[in-house]
CSV table of C-alpha atoms in Angstrom, one decimal:
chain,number,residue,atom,x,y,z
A,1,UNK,CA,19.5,-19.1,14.4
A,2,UNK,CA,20.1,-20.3,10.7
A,3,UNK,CA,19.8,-17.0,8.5
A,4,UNK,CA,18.3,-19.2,5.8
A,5,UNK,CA,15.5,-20.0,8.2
A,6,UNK,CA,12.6,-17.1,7.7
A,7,UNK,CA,10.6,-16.0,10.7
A,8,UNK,CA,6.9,-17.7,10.1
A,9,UNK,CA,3.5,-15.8,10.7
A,10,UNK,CA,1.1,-18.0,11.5
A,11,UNK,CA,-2.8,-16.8,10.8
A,12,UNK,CA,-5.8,-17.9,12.6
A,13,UNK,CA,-8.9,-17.4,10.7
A,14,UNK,CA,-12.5,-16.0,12.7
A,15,UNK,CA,-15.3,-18.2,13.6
A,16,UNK,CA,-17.3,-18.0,10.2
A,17,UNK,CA,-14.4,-17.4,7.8
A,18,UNK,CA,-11.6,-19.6,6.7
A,19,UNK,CA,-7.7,-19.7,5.8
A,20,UNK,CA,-7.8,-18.3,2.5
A,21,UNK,CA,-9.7,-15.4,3.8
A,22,UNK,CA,-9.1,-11.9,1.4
A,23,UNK,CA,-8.1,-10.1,4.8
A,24,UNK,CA,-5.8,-13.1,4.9
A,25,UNK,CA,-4.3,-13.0,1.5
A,26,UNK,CA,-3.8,-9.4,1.7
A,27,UNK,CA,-1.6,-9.3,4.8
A,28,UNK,CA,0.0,-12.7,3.6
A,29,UNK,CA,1.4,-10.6,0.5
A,30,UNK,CA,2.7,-8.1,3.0
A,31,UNK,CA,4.6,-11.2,4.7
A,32,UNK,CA,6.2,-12.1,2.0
A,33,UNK,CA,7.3,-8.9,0.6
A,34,UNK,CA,8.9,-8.4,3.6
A,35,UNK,CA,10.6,-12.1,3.8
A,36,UNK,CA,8.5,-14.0,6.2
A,37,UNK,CA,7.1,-17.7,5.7
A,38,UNK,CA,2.9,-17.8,6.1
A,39,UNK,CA,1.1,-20.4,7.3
A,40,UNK,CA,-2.7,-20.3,7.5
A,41,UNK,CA,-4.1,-23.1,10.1
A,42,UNK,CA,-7.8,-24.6,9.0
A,43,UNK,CA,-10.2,-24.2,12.0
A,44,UNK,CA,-13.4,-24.8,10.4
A,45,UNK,CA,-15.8,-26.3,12.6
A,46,UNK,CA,-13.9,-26.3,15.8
A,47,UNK,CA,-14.7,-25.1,18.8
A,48,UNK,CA,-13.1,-22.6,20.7
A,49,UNK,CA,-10.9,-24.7,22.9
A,50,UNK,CA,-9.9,-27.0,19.8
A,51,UNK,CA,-9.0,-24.2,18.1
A,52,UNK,CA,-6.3,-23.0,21.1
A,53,UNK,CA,-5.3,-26.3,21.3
A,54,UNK,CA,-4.9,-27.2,17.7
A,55,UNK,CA,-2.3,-24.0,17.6
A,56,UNK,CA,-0.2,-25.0,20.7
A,57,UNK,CA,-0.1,-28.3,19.4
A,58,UNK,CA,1.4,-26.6,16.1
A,59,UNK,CA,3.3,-24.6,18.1
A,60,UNK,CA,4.8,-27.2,19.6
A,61,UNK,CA,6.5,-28.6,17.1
A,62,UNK,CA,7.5,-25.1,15.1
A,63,UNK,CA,12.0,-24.7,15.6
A,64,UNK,CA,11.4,-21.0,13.9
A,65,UNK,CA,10.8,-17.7,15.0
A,66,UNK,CA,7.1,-16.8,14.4
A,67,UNK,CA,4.6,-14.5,14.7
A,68,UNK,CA,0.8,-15.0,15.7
A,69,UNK,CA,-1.8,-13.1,14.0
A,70,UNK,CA,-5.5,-13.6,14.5
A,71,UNK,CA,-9.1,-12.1,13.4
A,72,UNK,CA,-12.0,-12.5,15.4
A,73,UNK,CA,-12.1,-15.8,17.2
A,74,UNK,CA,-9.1,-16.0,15.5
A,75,UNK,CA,-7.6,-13.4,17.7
A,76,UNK,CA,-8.7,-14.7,21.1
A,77,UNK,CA,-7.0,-17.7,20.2
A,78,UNK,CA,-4.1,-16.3,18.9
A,79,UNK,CA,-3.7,-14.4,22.0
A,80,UNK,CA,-4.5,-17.6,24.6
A,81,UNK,CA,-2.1,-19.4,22.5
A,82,UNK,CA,0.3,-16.6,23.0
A,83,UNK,CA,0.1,-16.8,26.9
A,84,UNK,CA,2.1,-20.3,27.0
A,85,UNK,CA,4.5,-20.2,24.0
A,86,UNK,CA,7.3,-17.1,22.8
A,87,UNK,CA,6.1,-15.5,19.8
A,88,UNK,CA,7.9,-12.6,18.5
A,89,UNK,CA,4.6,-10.7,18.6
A,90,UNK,CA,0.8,-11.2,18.2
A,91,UNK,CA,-1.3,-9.0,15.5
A,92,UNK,CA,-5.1,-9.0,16.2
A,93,UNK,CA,-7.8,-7.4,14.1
A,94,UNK,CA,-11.2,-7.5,15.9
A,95,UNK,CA,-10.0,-10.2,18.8
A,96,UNK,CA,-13.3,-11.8,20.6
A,97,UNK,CA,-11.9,-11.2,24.1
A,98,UNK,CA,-13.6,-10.9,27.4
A,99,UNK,CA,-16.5,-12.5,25.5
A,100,UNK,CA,-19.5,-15.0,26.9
A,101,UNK,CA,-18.5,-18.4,26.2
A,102,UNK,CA,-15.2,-17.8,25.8
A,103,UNK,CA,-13.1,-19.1,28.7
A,104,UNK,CA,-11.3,-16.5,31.0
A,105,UNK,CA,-7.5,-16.1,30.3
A,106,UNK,CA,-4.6,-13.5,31.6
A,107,UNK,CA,-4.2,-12.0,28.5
A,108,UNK,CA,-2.9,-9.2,30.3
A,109,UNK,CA,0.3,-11.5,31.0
A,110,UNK,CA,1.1,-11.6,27.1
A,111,UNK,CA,5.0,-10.8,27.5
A,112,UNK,CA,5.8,-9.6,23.4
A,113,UNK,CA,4.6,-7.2,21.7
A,114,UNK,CA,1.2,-6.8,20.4
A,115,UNK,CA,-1.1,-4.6,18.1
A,116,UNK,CA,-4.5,-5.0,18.3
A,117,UNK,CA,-6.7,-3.4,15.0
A,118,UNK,CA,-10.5,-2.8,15.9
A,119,UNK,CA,-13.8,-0.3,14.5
A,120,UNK,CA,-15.7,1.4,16.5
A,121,UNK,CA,-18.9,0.1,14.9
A,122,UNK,CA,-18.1,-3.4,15.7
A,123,UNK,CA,-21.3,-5.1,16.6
A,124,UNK,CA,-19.6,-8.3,17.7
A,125,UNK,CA,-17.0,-7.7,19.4
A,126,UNK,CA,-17.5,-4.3,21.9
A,127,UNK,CA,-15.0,-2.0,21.5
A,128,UNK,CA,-14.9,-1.6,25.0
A,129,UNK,CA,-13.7,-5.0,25.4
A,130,UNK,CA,-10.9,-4.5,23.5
A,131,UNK,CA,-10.1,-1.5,24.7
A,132,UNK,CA,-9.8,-3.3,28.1
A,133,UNK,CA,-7.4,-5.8,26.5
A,134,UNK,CA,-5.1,-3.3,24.8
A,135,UNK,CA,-4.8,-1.8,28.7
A,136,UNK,CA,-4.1,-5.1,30.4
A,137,UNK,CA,-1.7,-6.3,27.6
A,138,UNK,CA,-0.3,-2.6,27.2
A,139,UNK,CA,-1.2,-3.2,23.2
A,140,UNK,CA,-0.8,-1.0,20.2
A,141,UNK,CA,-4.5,-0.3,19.8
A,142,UNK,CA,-5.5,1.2,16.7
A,143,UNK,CA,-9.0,1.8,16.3
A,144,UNK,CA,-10.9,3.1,12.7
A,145,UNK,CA,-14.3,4.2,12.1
A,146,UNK,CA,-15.4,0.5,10.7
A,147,UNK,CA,-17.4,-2.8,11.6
A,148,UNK,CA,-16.6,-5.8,12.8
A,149,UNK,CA,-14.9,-6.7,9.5
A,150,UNK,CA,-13.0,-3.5,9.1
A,151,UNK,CA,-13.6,-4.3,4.9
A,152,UNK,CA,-13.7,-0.1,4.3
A,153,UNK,CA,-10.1,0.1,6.2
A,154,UNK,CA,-7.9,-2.6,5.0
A,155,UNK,CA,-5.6,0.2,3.2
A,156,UNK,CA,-5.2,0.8,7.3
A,157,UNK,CA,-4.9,-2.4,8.6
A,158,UNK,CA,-2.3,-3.0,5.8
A,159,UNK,CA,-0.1,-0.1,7.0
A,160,UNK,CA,-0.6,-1.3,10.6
A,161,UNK,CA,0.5,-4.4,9.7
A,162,UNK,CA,3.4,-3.4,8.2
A,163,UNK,CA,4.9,-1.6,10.8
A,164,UNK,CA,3.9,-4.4,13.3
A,165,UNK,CA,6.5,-6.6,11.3
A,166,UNK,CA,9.2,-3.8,11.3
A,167,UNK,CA,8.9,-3.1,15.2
A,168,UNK,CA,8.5,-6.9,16.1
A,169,UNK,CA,12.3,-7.1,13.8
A,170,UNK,CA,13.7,-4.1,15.6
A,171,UNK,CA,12.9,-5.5,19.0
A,172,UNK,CA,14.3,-8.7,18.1
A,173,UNK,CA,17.4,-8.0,16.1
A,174,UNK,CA,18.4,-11.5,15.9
A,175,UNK,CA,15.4,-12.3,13.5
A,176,UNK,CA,15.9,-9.2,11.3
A,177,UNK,CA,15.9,-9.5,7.2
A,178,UNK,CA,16.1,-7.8,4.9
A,179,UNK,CA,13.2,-7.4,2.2
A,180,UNK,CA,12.6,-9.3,-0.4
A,181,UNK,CA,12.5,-6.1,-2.5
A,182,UNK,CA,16.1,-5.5,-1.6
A,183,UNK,CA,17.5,-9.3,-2.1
């Protein structure tokens, strides 16, 4: 791999929110202080299955280590997406898996690692569903006394986050930095 080439993190936003999100912004800050590229894809009115299909297709052009990270809808795609590409590891906060309408996948064959972020209040998404998925996918599963937007514990999700990035660089040495604080 070049070393001038940053690993990218590539965000995909929930069903009602969009890719400037504040959850969005605030981890994207975390990305760069710790030297990754961000992208944020726009999946505003698409469906479900045009949302997967719109990230594979990015996917398939991407020549960089990268790093999926999805809220919501954003984090069933994210994870589907993952099943058929190599990402260095998949991030989820409140992932809409095992849901009605959503079409069934093997998330449970997701070969890198993956944290999953979720509140036990969530009235969307059941916790118990994602409690299911962090067994079949043998996920990090972090859960806080939140909703479905976790707004009260983004101080959390933040620190989450930040070790994600660290373990996903230590399980892939190759695709280690250093950070931007110490450049």
């Amino acid at each position: 791999m070049n070393p001038a080439v940053k690993p990218l993190v590539i965000f995909s936003h929930g069903k009602v929110s969009g890719q400037k999100g504040s959850r969005i912004q605030a981890l994207s800050k975390i990305c760069e202080k710790n030297g990754f590229d961000v992208e944020s894809l726009d999946y505003r009115r698409l469906p479900t299955n045009e949302r997967v299909t719109k990230l594979n297709n990015y996917l398939l052009n991407l020549s960089r280590p990268y790093i999926l990270v999805g809220t919501s809808m954003g984090g069933y795609v994210s994870a589907v997406a993952g099943l058929n590409n190599d990402p260095m590891g998949i991030f989820l906060i409140s992932p809409a898996v095992y849901m009605d309408g959503y079409a069934e996948a093997e998330l449970e064959k997701l070969k890198c690692p993956v944290t999953v972020v979720h509140g036990w209040q969530d009235d969307i998404v059941p916790v118990e569903n994602v409690i299911r998925f962090a067994g079949a996918a043998k996920a990090d599963l972090h859960i806080f006394d939140g909703g479905h937007r976790l707004r009260e514990k983004l101080a959390e999700t933040e620190t989450c986050f930040g070790q994600f990035l660290d373990n996903c660089r230590e399980q892939q040495p190759q695709h280690r930095l250093r950070s931007v604080a110490n450049q």
